[in-house]
């Protein structure tokens, strides 16, 4: 359940849990979560007998955007194996993804987003450069889902 307050919450305390339909869970600590969105489409409709000279807005479809997760490469094969299942069209590639925002004490969950029937749609490996810097090797995972539930 979302907890309302006057000051906005910081975007740095969150937890991502991925539970595939096939069972088990994925080891994944993500540094970025982006793209949580939903869009409700409308169509213009007007009958010839309508009194006003303007169309009504009729609900048509509802769709959820893709969600992007980024993490430092840790050598775990869990994510890549999940991508491979999706690539092969296996039904077990669907998963429930829960994103929990925590308060500053990192104990209380103040908002939760659940991605329903999420599947990987794109994986991008790290950019490798021999410049001798302190950059972390990051991989990116884009998920598509059928619905987002917010509590």
Coordinates of N, CA, C and O in Angstrom, one line a residue:
X1 N 0.8 -1.2 0.0 CA 0.0 0.0 0.0 C 0.9 1.2 0.0 O 1.8 1.4 0.8
X2 N 0.6 2.2 -0.9 CA 1.4 3.4 -0.9 C 1.2 4.2 0.3 O 0.1 4.3 0.9
X3 N 2.3 4.8 0.8 CA 2.2 5.6 2.0 C 2.4 7.1 1.6 O 3.5 7.4 1.0
X4 N 1.4 7.9 1.9 CA 1.5 9.3 1.4 C 2.1 10.2 2.5 O 1.9 9.9 3.7
X5 N 2.9 11.2 2.1 CA 3.5 12.1 3.1 C 3.7 13.4 2.3 O 3.6 13.5 1.1
X6 N 4.1 14.5 3.0 CA 4.3 15.8 2.4 C 5.6 15.9 1.6 O 5.6 16.4 0.5
X7 N 6.7 15.3 2.1 CA 8.0 15.4 1.4 C 8.1 14.2 0.4 O 7.7 13.0 0.8
X8 N 8.5 14.3 -0.8 CA 8.7 13.2 -1.7 C 9.7 12.2 -1.2 O 10.7 12.6 -0.6
X9 N 9.6 11.0 -1.6 CA 10.5 9.9 -1.3 C 11.7 10.0 -2.2 O 11.6 10.4 -3.4
X10 N 12.9 9.6 -1.7 CA 14.1 9.5 -2.6 C 13.9 8.3 -3.5 O 13.2 7.3 -3.2
X11 N 14.6 8.4 -4.6 CA 14.5 7.3 -5.6 C 15.6 6.3 -5.5 O 15.8 5.5 -6.4
X12 N 16.3 6.2 -4.4 CA 17.5 5.4 -4.3 C 17.3 4.2 -3.4 O 18.2 3.3 -3.4
X13 N 16.2 4.0 -2.7 CA 16.0 2.8 -1.8 C 14.9 2.0 -2.5 O 13.7 2.2 -2.3
X14 N 15.3 1.0 -3.2 CA 14.3 0.1 -3.8 C 14.8 -1.3 -4.0 O 16.0 -1.6 -3.8
X15 N 13.9 -2.2 -4.2 CA 14.3 -3.6 -4.3 C 13.5 -4.2 -5.5 O 12.3 -3.9 -5.7
X16 N 14.2 -5.0 -6.3 CA 13.5 -5.6 -7.5 C 13.6 -7.1 -7.3 O 14.6 -7.7 -7.0
X17 N 12.4 -7.8 -7.3 CA 12.3 -9.2 -7.2 C 11.7 -9.8 -8.4 O 10.6 -9.4 -8.9
X18 N 12.4 -10.8 -9.1 CA 11.9 -11.4 -10.3 C 11.6 -12.9 -10.0 O 12.5 -13.6 -9.6
X19 N 10.4 -13.3 -10.1 CA 10.0 -14.7 -9.9 C 9.4 -15.3 -11.1 O 8.2 -15.0 -11.5
X20 N 10.2 -16.1 -11.8 CA 9.7 -16.7 -13.1 C 8.5 -17.6 -12.8 O 8.4 -18.3 -11.8
X21 N 7.6 -17.8 -13.8 CA 6.5 -18.7 -13.7 C 7.0 -20.2 -13.6 O 6.4 -21.0 -12.9
X22 N 8.2 -20.4 -14.1 CA 8.8 -21.8 -14.1 C 9.3 -22.1 -12.7 O 9.8 -23.2 -12.4
X23 N 9.3 -21.1 -11.8 CA 9.8 -21.4 -10.4 C 11.2 -20.8 -10.2 O 11.8 -20.4 -11.1
X24 N 11.6 -20.7 -8.9 CA 12.9 -20.2 -8.6 C 12.8 -18.7 -8.6 O 11.8 -18.0 -8.6
X25 N 14.0 -18.1 -8.5 CA 14.1 -16.6 -8.5 C 15.4 -16.3 -9.2 O 16.3 -17.1 -9.3
X26 N 15.6 -15.0 -9.6 CA 16.8 -14.5 -10.3 C 17.6 -13.7 -9.3 O 17.1 -12.8 -8.6
X27 N 18.9 -13.9 -9.3 CA 19.8 -13.0 -8.6 C 20.0 -11.8 -9.4 O 20.5 -11.8 -10.5
X28 N 19.6 -10.7 -8.8 CA 19.7 -9.4 -9.6 C 19.6 -8.2 -8.7 O 18.5 -8.0 -8.0
X29 N 20.6 -7.4 -8.6 CA 20.6 -6.2 -7.9 C 20.7 -5.1 -8.9 O 21.8 -5.0 -9.6
X30 N 19.7 -4.3 -9.1 CA 19.7 -3.3 -10.2 C 20.0 -1.9 -9.7 O 19.5 -1.5 -8.7
X31 N 20.8 -1.2 -10.5 CA 21.2 0.2 -10.1 C 20.2 1.2 -10.7 O 20.2 2.3 -10.2
X32 N 19.4 0.8 -11.7 CA 18.5 1.7 -12.3 C 17.2 1.0 -12.7 O 17.3 -0.1 -13.2
X33 N 16.1 1.6 -12.5 CA 14.8 1.1 -13.0 C 14.1 2.3 -13.7 O 14.0 3.3 -13.1
X34 N 13.8 2.1 -14.9 CA 13.1 3.3 -15.6 C 12.0 2.7 -16.6 O 12.1 1.6 -17.0
X35 N 11.1 3.6 -16.9 CA 10.1 3.3 -17.9 C 8.8 2.8 -17.3 O 7.9 2.3 -18.1
X36 N 8.6 2.9 -16.0 CA 7.3 2.5 -15.4 C 6.2 3.5 -16.0 O 6.2 4.7 -15.6
X37 N 5.3 3.0 -16.8 CA 4.3 3.9 -17.4 C 3.2 3.1 -18.0 O 3.3 1.9 -18.2
X38 N 2.0 3.7 -18.1 CA 0.8 3.1 -18.7 C 0.2 4.2 -19.6 O 0.3 5.4 -19.3
X39 N -0.5 3.8 -20.6 CA -1.1 4.7 -21.5 C -2.5 4.2 -21.9 O -2.7 3.1 -22.2
X40 N -3.5 5.1 -21.7 CA -4.9 4.8 -22.0 C -5.3 5.5 -23.3 O -5.2 6.8 -23.3
X41 N -5.6 4.8 -24.3 CA -6.0 5.4 -25.6 C -7.5 5.7 -25.7 O -8.3 5.0 -25.1
X42 N -7.8 6.7 -26.4 CA -9.2 7.1 -26.6 C -9.4 7.3 -28.1 O -8.5 7.7 -28.8
X43 N -10.7 7.1 -28.5 CA -11.1 7.4 -29.9 C -12.2 8.5 -29.9 O -12.9 8.6 -28.9
X44 N -12.1 9.3 -30.9 CA -13.2 10.3 -31.0 C -14.4 9.7 -31.6 O -14.3 8.9 -32.6
X45 N -15.6 10.0 -31.1 CA -16.8 9.4 -31.6 C -17.9 10.4 -31.5 O -18.1 11.1 -30.5
X46 N -18.7 10.6 -32.5 CA -19.8 11.5 -32.5 C -20.9 11.0 -33.3 O -20.7 10.5 -34.5
X47 N -22.1 11.0 -32.7 CA -23.3 10.6 -33.4 C -23.9 11.8 -34.2 O -23.7 13.0 -33.7
X48 N -24.7 11.6 -35.2 CA -25.3 12.7 -35.9 C -26.3 13.4 -35.1 O -26.6 14.6 -35.4
X49 N -26.8 12.8 -34.0 CA -27.9 13.4 -33.2 C -27.3 14.1 -32.0 O -28.1 14.6 -31.2
X50 N -26.0 14.1 -31.8 CA -25.4 14.7 -30.6 C -25.6 16.2 -30.7 O -25.5 16.8 -31.7
X51 N -26.0 16.8 -29.5 CA -26.3 18.2 -29.4 C -25.1 19.1 -29.6 O -25.2 20.1 -30.2
X52 N -24.0 18.7 -29.0 CA -22.8 19.5 -29.1 C -22.0 19.2 -30.4 O -22.1 18.2 -31.0
X53 N -21.3 20.2 -30.8 CA -20.5 20.1 -32.0 C -19.1 19.7 -31.6 O -18.1 20.3 -32.0
X54 N -18.9 18.6 -30.9 CA -17.6 18.1 -30.5 C -17.8 16.6 -30.3 O -18.9 16.1 -30.0
X55 N -16.7 15.8 -30.5 CA -16.8 14.4 -30.3 C -16.7 14.0 -28.8 O -16.1 14.7 -28.0
X56 N -17.2 12.8 -28.6 CA -17.0 12.2 -27.3 C -15.7 11.4 -27.3 O -15.3 11.0 -28.4
X57 N -15.1 11.3 -26.2 CA -13.9 10.5 -26.0 C -14.2 9.1 -25.5 O -14.7 9.0 -24.4
X58 N -14.1 8.1 -26.3 CA -14.4 6.7 -25.9 C -13.1 6.0 -25.7 O -12.2 6.0 -26.5
X59 N -13.1 5.3 -24.5 CA -11.9 4.5 -24.2 C -11.8 3.3 -25.2 O -12.7 2.7 -25.6
X60 N -10.5 3.1 -25.6 CA -10.2 2.0 -26.5 C -9.3 1.0 -25.8 O -9.8 0.1 -25.2
X61 N -8.0 1.2 -25.9 CA -7.1 0.2 -25.4 C -6.2 0.8 -24.3 O -6.1 2.1 -24.1
X62 N -5.7 0.0 -23.5 CA -4.8 0.3 -22.4 C -3.5 -0.5 -22.6 O -3.6 -1.7 -22.9
X63 N -2.4 0.2 -22.6 CA -1.1 -0.5 -22.8 C -0.1 0.0 -21.8 O -0.1 1.1 -21.3
X64 N 0.8 -0.9 -21.5 CA 1.9 -0.6 -20.5 C 3.2 -0.5 -21.3 O 3.5 -1.4 -22.2
X65 N 4.1 0.4 -21.0 CA 5.3 0.6 -21.7 C 6.4 -0.4 -21.2 O 6.2 -1.1 -20.2
X66 N 7.5 -0.5 -21.9 CA 8.6 -1.3 -21.5 C 9.3 -0.7 -20.3 O 9.4 0.5 -20.2
X67 N 9.8 -1.6 -19.5 CA 10.6 -1.2 -18.3 C 12.0 -1.6 -18.5 O 12.3 -2.8 -18.9
X68 N 13.0 -0.7 -18.2 CA 14.4 -1.0 -18.4 C 15.1 -1.1 -17.0 O 14.9 -0.3 -16.1
X69 N 15.8 -2.2 -16.9 CA 16.6 -2.4 -15.6 C 18.1 -2.4 -16.0 O 18.5 -3.0 -17.0
X70 N 18.9 -1.8 -15.2 CA 20.3 -1.8 -15.4 C 21.0 -2.3 -14.2 O 20.6 -2.0 -13.0
X71 N 22.1 -3.1 -14.4 CA 22.9 -3.6 -13.3 C 24.3 -3.8 -13.7 O 24.7 -3.9 -14.8
X72 N 25.2 -3.8 -12.7 CA 26.6 -4.1 -12.9 C 26.7 -5.6 -13.2 O 26.1 -6.4 -12.5
X73 N 27.6 -5.9 -14.1 CA 27.8 -7.3 -14.5 C 28.4 -8.0 -13.3 O 29.5 -7.6 -12.8
X74 N 27.8 -9.1 -12.9 CA 28.3 -9.8 -11.7 C 28.7 -11.3 -12.0 O 29.1 -12.0 -11.1
X75 N 28.6 -11.7 -13.3 CA 29.0 -13.0 -13.7 C 27.9 -14.1 -13.5 O 28.1 -15.2 -13.8
X76 N 26.7 -13.7 -13.0 CA 25.6 -14.6 -12.8 C 25.0 -14.8 -14.2 O 24.8 -13.9 -15.0
X77 N 24.6 -16.1 -14.4 CA 23.9 -16.4 -15.7 C 22.4 -16.4 -15.7 O 21.8 -16.6 -16.7
X78 N 21.8 -16.0 -14.5 CA 20.4 -16.1 -14.3 C 19.6 -15.2 -15.4 O 18.7 -15.7 -16.0
X79 N 20.0 -14.0 -15.5 CA 19.4 -13.1 -16.5 C 19.5 -13.6 -17.9 O 18.5 -13.6 -18.6
X80 N 20.7 -14.0 -18.3 CA 20.9 -14.4 -19.6 C 20.1 -15.7 -19.9 O 19.6 -15.9 -21.0
X81 N 20.0 -16.6 -18.9 CA 19.2 -17.8 -19.1 C 17.7 -17.5 -19.3 O 17.0 -18.1 -20.1
X82 N 17.3 -16.5 -18.6 CA 15.9 -16.0 -18.7 C 15.7 -15.5 -20.1 O 14.7 -15.7 -20.8
X83 N 16.6 -14.6 -20.6 CA 16.5 -14.1 -21.9 C 16.5 -15.2 -23.0 O 15.7 -15.2 -23.9
X84 N 17.3 -16.2 -22.7 CA 17.4 -17.4 -23.7 C 16.0 -18.1 -23.7 O 15.6 -18.5 -24.8
X85 N 15.4 -18.3 -22.6 CA 14.0 -18.9 -22.6 C 13.0 -18.1 -23.4 O 12.2 -18.7 -24.1
X86 N 13.1 -16.8 -23.2 CA 12.2 -15.9 -24.0 C 12.5 -16.0 -25.5 O 11.6 -16.1 -26.3
X87 N 13.8 -16.1 -25.8 CA 14.2 -16.2 -27.2 C 13.7 -17.4 -27.9 O 13.3 -17.5 -29.0
X88 N 13.6 -18.5 -27.1 CA 13.2 -19.8 -27.6 C 11.6 -19.9 -27.5 O 11.1 -21.0 -28.0
X89 N 11.0 -19.0 -27.0 CA 9.5 -19.0 -26.9 C 8.9 -19.9 -25.8 O 7.8 -20.3 -25.9
X90 N 9.7 -20.2 -24.8 CA 9.2 -21.1 -23.8 C 8.2 -20.3 -22.9 O 8.4 -19.2 -22.5
X91 N 7.1 -21.0 -22.5 CA 6.1 -20.4 -21.7 C 6.6 -20.0 -20.3 O 6.1 -19.0 -19.7
X92 N 7.6 -20.7 -19.8 CA 8.2 -20.4 -18.5 C 9.0 -19.1 -18.5 O 9.5 -18.8 -17.4
X93 N 9.1 -18.4 -19.6 CA 9.9 -17.2 -19.7 C 9.1 -16.0 -19.0 O 9.7 -15.0 -18.8
X94 N 7.8 -16.2 -18.8 CA 7.0 -15.1 -18.1 C 7.4 -15.1 -16.6 O 7.8 -16.1 -16.0
X95 N 7.3 -13.9 -16.1 CA 7.7 -13.8 -14.7 C 6.9 -12.7 -14.0 O 6.3 -11.8 -14.7
X96 N 6.8 -12.7 -12.7 CA 6.3 -11.6 -11.9 C 7.4 -10.8 -11.4 O 8.4 -11.3 -10.9
X97 N 7.4 -9.5 -11.7 CA 8.5 -8.6 -11.3 C 7.9 -7.6 -10.3 O 6.9 -6.9 -10.7
X98 N 8.4 -7.5 -9.1 CA 7.9 -6.6 -8.1 C 9.0 -5.6 -7.8 O 10.2 -6.0 -7.5
X99 N 8.7 -4.3 -7.9 CA 9.6 -3.2 -7.6 C 9.0 -2.5 -6.3 O 7.9 -2.0 -6.4
X100 N 9.8 -2.5 -5.3 CA 9.4 -1.9 -4.0 C 10.2 -0.7 -3.7 O 11.4 -0.8 -3.7
X101 N 9.6 0.4 -3.5 CA 10.3 1.6 -3.0 C 10.2 1.6 -1.5 O 9.2 1.4 -0.9
X102 N 11.4 1.9 -0.9 CA 11.5 1.9 0.6 C 11.7 3.3 1.1 O 12.2 4.2 0.4
X103 N 11.3 3.5 2.3 CA 11.6 4.8 3.0 C 13.1 4.9 3.3 O 13.8 4.0 3.1
X104 N 13.4 6.1 3.8 CA 14.8 6.3 4.1 C 15.4 5.3 5.1 O 16.6 5.1 5.1
X105 N 14.6 4.7 6.0 CA 15.1 3.8 7.0 C 15.4 2.4 6.3 O 15.9 1.5 7.0
X106 N 15.0 2.3 5.0 CA 15.2 1.1 4.2 C 14.5 -0.2 4.8 O 14.8 -1.3 4.5
X107 N 13.5 0.1 5.6 CA 12.7 -1.0 6.2 C 11.3 -1.0 5.7 O 10.7 -2.0 5.4
X108 N 10.7 0.2 5.7 CA 9.2 0.3 5.3 C 9.1 0.4 3.8 O 9.7 1.2 3.1
X109 N 8.2 -0.4 3.2 CA 7.9 -0.4 1.8 C 6.8 0.7 1.7 O 5.7 0.6 2.3
X110 N 7.0 1.7 0.9 CA 6.1 2.8 0.8 C 5.3 2.8 -0.6 O 4.3 3.5 -0.7
X111 N 5.8 2.1 -1.6 CA 5.1 1.9 -2.8 C 5.6 0.7 -3.5 O 6.7 0.3 -3.4
X112 N 4.7 0.0 -4.2 CA 5.0 -1.2 -4.9 C 4.4 -1.2 -6.3 O 3.2 -0.9 -6.5
X113 N 5.2 -1.6 -7.3 CA 4.8 -1.8 -8.7 C 5.0 -3.3 -9.0 O 6.1 -3.8 -8.8
X114 N 4.0 -3.9 -9.5 CA 4.1 -5.3 -9.9 C 3.9 -5.4 -11.4 O 2.8 -4.9 -11.9
X115 N 4.9 -5.9 -12.1 CA 4.8 -6.1 -13.6 C 4.2 -7.5 -13.8 O 4.8 -8.5 -13.4
X116 N 3.0 -7.5 -14.4 CA 2.3 -8.8 -14.6 C 2.7 -9.4 -16.0 O 2.7 -8.8 -17.0
X117 N 3.1 -10.7 -15.9 CA 3.5 -11.5 -17.1 C 4.6 -10.8 -17.8 O 4.6 -10.6 -19.0
X118 N 5.7 -10.4 -17.1 CA 6.8 -9.8 -17.7 C 7.7 -10.8 -18.4 O 7.8 -11.9 -18.0
X119 N 8.3 -10.3 -19.5 CA 9.2 -11.1 -20.3 C 10.3 -10.2 -20.8 O 10.1 -9.1 -21.1
X120 N 11.5 -10.8 -20.9 CA 12.6 -10.0 -21.5 C 12.4 -9.7 -23.0 O 11.9 -10.6 -23.7
X121 N 12.6 -8.5 -23.4 CA 12.5 -8.2 -24.8 C 13.8 -7.7 -25.4 O 14.0 -7.8 -26.6
X122 N 14.7 -7.3 -24.6 CA 16.0 -6.9 -25.1 C 17.1 -7.0 -24.0 O 16.8 -6.6 -22.8
X123 N 18.2 -7.5 -24.3 CA 19.4 -7.5 -23.4 C 20.5 -6.8 -24.1 O 20.8 -7.1 -25.2
X124 N 21.2 -5.9 -23.4 CA 22.4 -5.2 -23.9 C 23.5 -5.5 -22.9 O 23.4 -5.2 -21.7
X125 N 24.6 -6.0 -23.5 CA 25.8 -6.2 -22.7 C 26.5 -4.9 -22.4 O 26.2 -3.9 -22.9
X126 N 27.6 -5.0 -21.5 CA 28.3 -3.9 -21.1 C 29.2 -3.3 -22.3 O 29.5 -4.0 -23.2
X127 N 29.4 -2.0 -22.1 CA 30.3 -1.3 -23.0 C 31.7 -1.5 -22.4 O 31.9 -1.2 -21.3
X128 N 32.6 -2.0 -23.2 CA 34.0 -2.3 -22.7 C 34.9 -1.3 -23.4 O 34.9 -1.1 -24.6
X129 N 35.8 -0.7 -22.5 CA 36.7 0.3 -23.0 C 38.0 0.2 -22.2 O 38.0 0.1 -21.0
X130 N 39.1 0.2 -22.9 CA 40.4 0.0 -22.3 C 41.0 1.3 -21.9 O 42.2 1.5 -22.0
X131 N 40.3 2.3 -21.4 CA 40.8 3.6 -21.0 C 41.3 3.7 -19.6 O 41.8 4.7 -19.2
X132 N 41.2 2.6 -18.9 CA 41.7 2.5 -17.5 C 40.9 3.3 -16.5 O 41.5 3.7 -15.5
X133 N 39.7 3.6 -16.7 CA 38.9 4.3 -15.8 C 38.3 3.5 -14.7 O 38.7 2.3 -14.5
X134 N 37.4 4.1 -14.0 CA 36.7 3.4 -12.9 C 35.3 3.0 -13.2 O 34.5 2.8 -12.3
X135 N 34.9 3.0 -14.5 CA 33.6 2.7 -14.9 C 33.2 1.2 -14.5 O 34.1 0.4 -14.6
X136 N 32.0 1.0 -14.2 CA 31.5 -0.4 -13.9 C 30.9 -0.9 -15.2 O 30.3 -0.2 -16.0
X137 N 31.2 -2.2 -15.5 CA 30.6 -2.9 -16.6 C 29.1 -3.1 -16.4 O 28.7 -3.9 -15.5
X138 N 28.3 -2.4 -17.1 CA 26.8 -2.4 -16.9 C 26.1 -3.2 -18.0 O 26.5 -3.1 -19.2
X139 N 25.1 -4.0 -17.6 CA 24.3 -4.6 -18.6 C 22.8 -4.1 -18.4 O 22.5 -3.6 -17.3
X140 N 22.1 -4.1 -19.5 CA 20.7 -3.6 -19.5 C 19.7 -4.6 -19.9 O 20.0 -5.4 -20.9
X141 N 18.6 -4.7 -19.3 CA 17.5 -5.6 -19.6 C 16.3 -4.8 -19.8 O 15.9 -4.1 -18.9
X142 N 15.6 -5.0 -20.9 CA 14.3 -4.3 -21.2 C 13.2 -5.4 -21.1 O 13.3 -6.5 -21.7
X143 N 12.2 -5.1 -20.3 CA 11.1 -6.0 -20.1 C 9.8 -5.5 -20.7 O 9.6 -4.3 -20.6
X144 N 9.0 -6.4 -21.2 CA 7.7 -6.0 -21.7 C 6.7 -6.7 -20.7 O 7.1 -7.8 -20.2
X145 N 5.6 -6.1 -20.5 CA 4.6 -6.8 -19.6 C 3.2 -6.5 -20.0 O 3.0 -5.6 -20.8
X146 N 2.3 -7.2 -19.5 CA 0.9 -7.0 -19.9 C 0.2 -6.0 -19.0 O -0.8 -5.4 -19.5
X147 N 0.6 -5.8 -17.8 CA -0.1 -4.9 -16.9 C 0.9 -4.4 -15.8 O 1.9 -5.1 -15.5
X148 N 0.6 -3.3 -15.2 CA 1.3 -2.8 -14.0 C 0.3 -2.6 -12.9 O -0.7 -1.9 -13.2
X149 N 0.5 -3.2 -11.8 CA -0.3 -3.0 -10.6 C 0.5 -2.1 -9.7 O 1.7 -2.3 -9.4
X150 N -0.2 -1.1 -9.1 CA 0.5 -0.1 -8.2 C -0.3 -0.2 -6.8 O -1.5 -0.1 -6.8
X151 N 0.5 -0.4 -5.8 CA -0.1 -0.4 -4.4 C 0.8 0.4 -3.5 O 2.0 0.6 -3.8

